[in-house]
């Protein structure tokens, strides 16, 4: 029983670290994101920010900085959501 709890806690700690890393990457991308995108999410709390970013539509042409940033933020936000579910 103790070993089972230890293994489960280890997996949870790993998910928490990965979720924190995803959030740090999101914040880092937002610092250098195009102004239009930064303004769109400015002042949102974490939960609303993640939901908003997960619903972004990047567009077809990922060679444009705005579309590439949206695509990256969307993927990171969705990863954050999945990790939230795993942690819960």
mmCIF file of C-alpha atoms in Angstrom:
data_model
loop_
_atom_site.group_PDB
_atom_site.id
_atom_site.type_symbol
_atom_site.label_atom_id
_atom_site.label_comp_id
_atom_site.label_asym_id
_atom_site.label_seq_id
_atom_site.Cartn_x
_atom_site.Cartn_y
_atom_site.Cartn_z
ATOM 1 C CA UNK A 1 0.000 0.000 0.000
ATOM 2 C CA UNK A 2 2.788 2.447 0.891
ATOM 3 C CA UNK A 3 4.583 1.701 -2.380
ATOM 4 C CA UNK A 4 1.385 2.322 -4.362
ATOM 5 C CA UNK A 5 0.938 5.731 -2.726
ATOM 6 C CA UNK A 6 4.599 6.599 -3.339
ATOM 7 C CA UNK A 7 4.330 5.771 -7.032
ATOM 8 C CA UNK A 8 1.092 7.734 -7.444
ATOM 9 C CA UNK A 9 2.566 10.759 -5.659
ATOM 10 C CA UNK A 10 5.636 10.606 -7.875
ATOM 11 C CA UNK A 11 3.463 10.661 -11.011
ATOM 12 C CA UNK A 12 1.424 13.550 -9.634
ATOM 13 C CA UNK A 13 4.534 15.579 -8.766
ATOM 14 C CA UNK A 14 5.780 15.055 -12.300
ATOM 15 C CA UNK A 15 2.473 16.303 -13.729
ATOM 16 C CA UNK A 16 2.573 19.376 -11.454
ATOM 17 C CA UNK A 17 6.086 20.187 -12.651
ATOM 18 C CA UNK A 18 5.076 19.757 -16.291
ATOM 19 C CA UNK A 19 2.010 21.980 -15.780
ATOM 20 C CA UNK A 20 4.176 24.688 -14.183
ATOM 21 C CA UNK A 21 6.615 24.431 -17.060
ATOM 22 C CA UNK A 22 3.780 24.809 -19.583
ATOM 23 C CA UNK A 23 2.528 27.911 -17.743
ATOM 24 C CA UNK A 24 6.034 29.398 -17.703
ATOM 25 C CA UNK A 25 6.337 28.785 -21.428
ATOM 26 C CA UNK A 26 2.962 30.439 -22.018
ATOM 27 C CA UNK A 27 4.038 33.493 -20.056
ATOM 28 C CA UNK A 28 7.322 33.615 -21.946
ATOM 29 C CA UNK A 29 5.558 33.473 -25.295
ATOM 30 C CA UNK A 30 3.100 36.167 -24.268
ATOM 31 C CA UNK A 31 5.938 38.553 -23.429
ATOM 32 C CA UNK A 32 7.158 38.467 -27.017
ATOM 33 C CA UNK A 33 3.751 37.903 -28.666
ATOM 34 C CA UNK A 34 2.334 40.436 -31.101
ATOM 35 C CA UNK A 35 0.648 43.343 -29.298
ATOM 36 C CA UNK A 36 -2.818 42.397 -30.559
ATOM 37 C CA UNK A 37 -2.582 38.998 -28.923
ATOM 38 C CA UNK A 38 -1.094 40.358 -25.697
ATOM 39 C CA UNK A 39 -3.922 42.868 -25.396
ATOM 40 C CA UNK A 40 -6.499 40.146 -26.014
ATOM 41 C CA UNK A 41 -5.383 38.201 -22.918
ATOM 42 C CA UNK A 42 -4.121 41.024 -20.692
ATOM 43 C CA UNK A 43 -5.479 40.929 -17.165
ATOM 44 C CA UNK A 44 -7.038 37.466 -17.365
ATOM 45 C CA UNK A 45 -6.590 35.177 -14.380
ATOM 46 C CA UNK A 46 -4.871 31.837 -14.973
ATOM 47 C CA UNK A 47 -7.978 29.690 -15.471
ATOM 48 C CA UNK A 48 -9.596 32.108 -17.918
ATOM 49 C CA UNK A 49 -6.288 32.630 -19.706
ATOM 50 C CA UNK A 50 -5.845 28.889 -20.260
ATOM 51 C CA UNK A 51 -9.420 28.468 -21.515
ATOM 52 C CA UNK A 52 -9.040 31.456 -23.844
ATOM 53 C CA UNK A 53 -5.723 30.274 -25.245
ATOM 54 C CA UNK A 54 -6.991 26.717 -25.712
ATOM 55 C CA UNK A 55 -9.743 28.090 -27.982
ATOM 56 C CA UNK A 56 -7.433 30.178 -30.180
ATOM 57 C CA UNK A 57 -7.642 29.568 -33.902
ATOM 58 C CA UNK A 58 -4.159 29.977 -35.347
ATOM 59 C CA UNK A 59 -5.062 30.010 -39.031
ATOM 60 C CA UNK A 60 -3.585 28.053 -41.901
ATOM 61 C CA UNK A 61 -0.321 29.836 -42.598
ATOM 62 C CA UNK A 62 2.041 29.179 -39.691
ATOM 63 C CA UNK A 63 4.815 31.147 -41.393
ATOM 64 C CA UNK A 64 3.270 34.343 -39.965
ATOM 65 C CA UNK A 65 4.422 35.193 -36.428
ATOM 66 C CA UNK A 66 0.877 35.776 -35.116
ATOM 67 C CA UNK A 67 -0.398 32.443 -36.419
ATOM 68 C CA UNK A 68 2.659 30.565 -35.153
ATOM 69 C CA UNK A 69 2.364 32.188 -31.724
ATOM 70 C CA UNK A 70 -1.347 31.381 -31.548
ATOM 71 C CA UNK A 71 -0.681 27.764 -32.518
ATOM 72 C CA UNK A 72 2.030 27.406 -29.874
ATOM 73 C CA UNK A 73 -0.068 29.042 -27.167
ATOM 74 C CA UNK A 74 -3.034 26.842 -28.057
ATOM 75 C CA UNK A 75 -0.954 23.672 -27.786
ATOM 76 C CA UNK A 76 0.575 24.736 -24.475
ATOM 77 C CA UNK A 77 -2.827 25.691 -23.056
ATOM 78 C CA UNK A 78 -4.316 22.354 -24.076
ATOM 79 C CA UNK A 79 -1.360 20.567 -22.502
ATOM 80 C CA UNK A 80 -1.994 22.591 -19.323
ATOM 81 C CA UNK A 81 -5.658 21.503 -19.341
ATOM 82 C CA UNK A 82 -4.747 17.843 -19.750
ATOM 83 C CA UNK A 83 -2.240 18.062 -16.917
ATOM 84 C CA UNK A 84 -4.840 19.789 -14.720
ATOM 85 C CA UNK A 85 -7.170 16.819 -15.271
ATOM 86 C CA UNK A 86 -4.378 14.347 -14.542
ATOM 87 C CA UNK A 87 -3.426 16.143 -11.323
ATOM 88 C CA UNK A 88 -7.035 16.233 -10.148
#
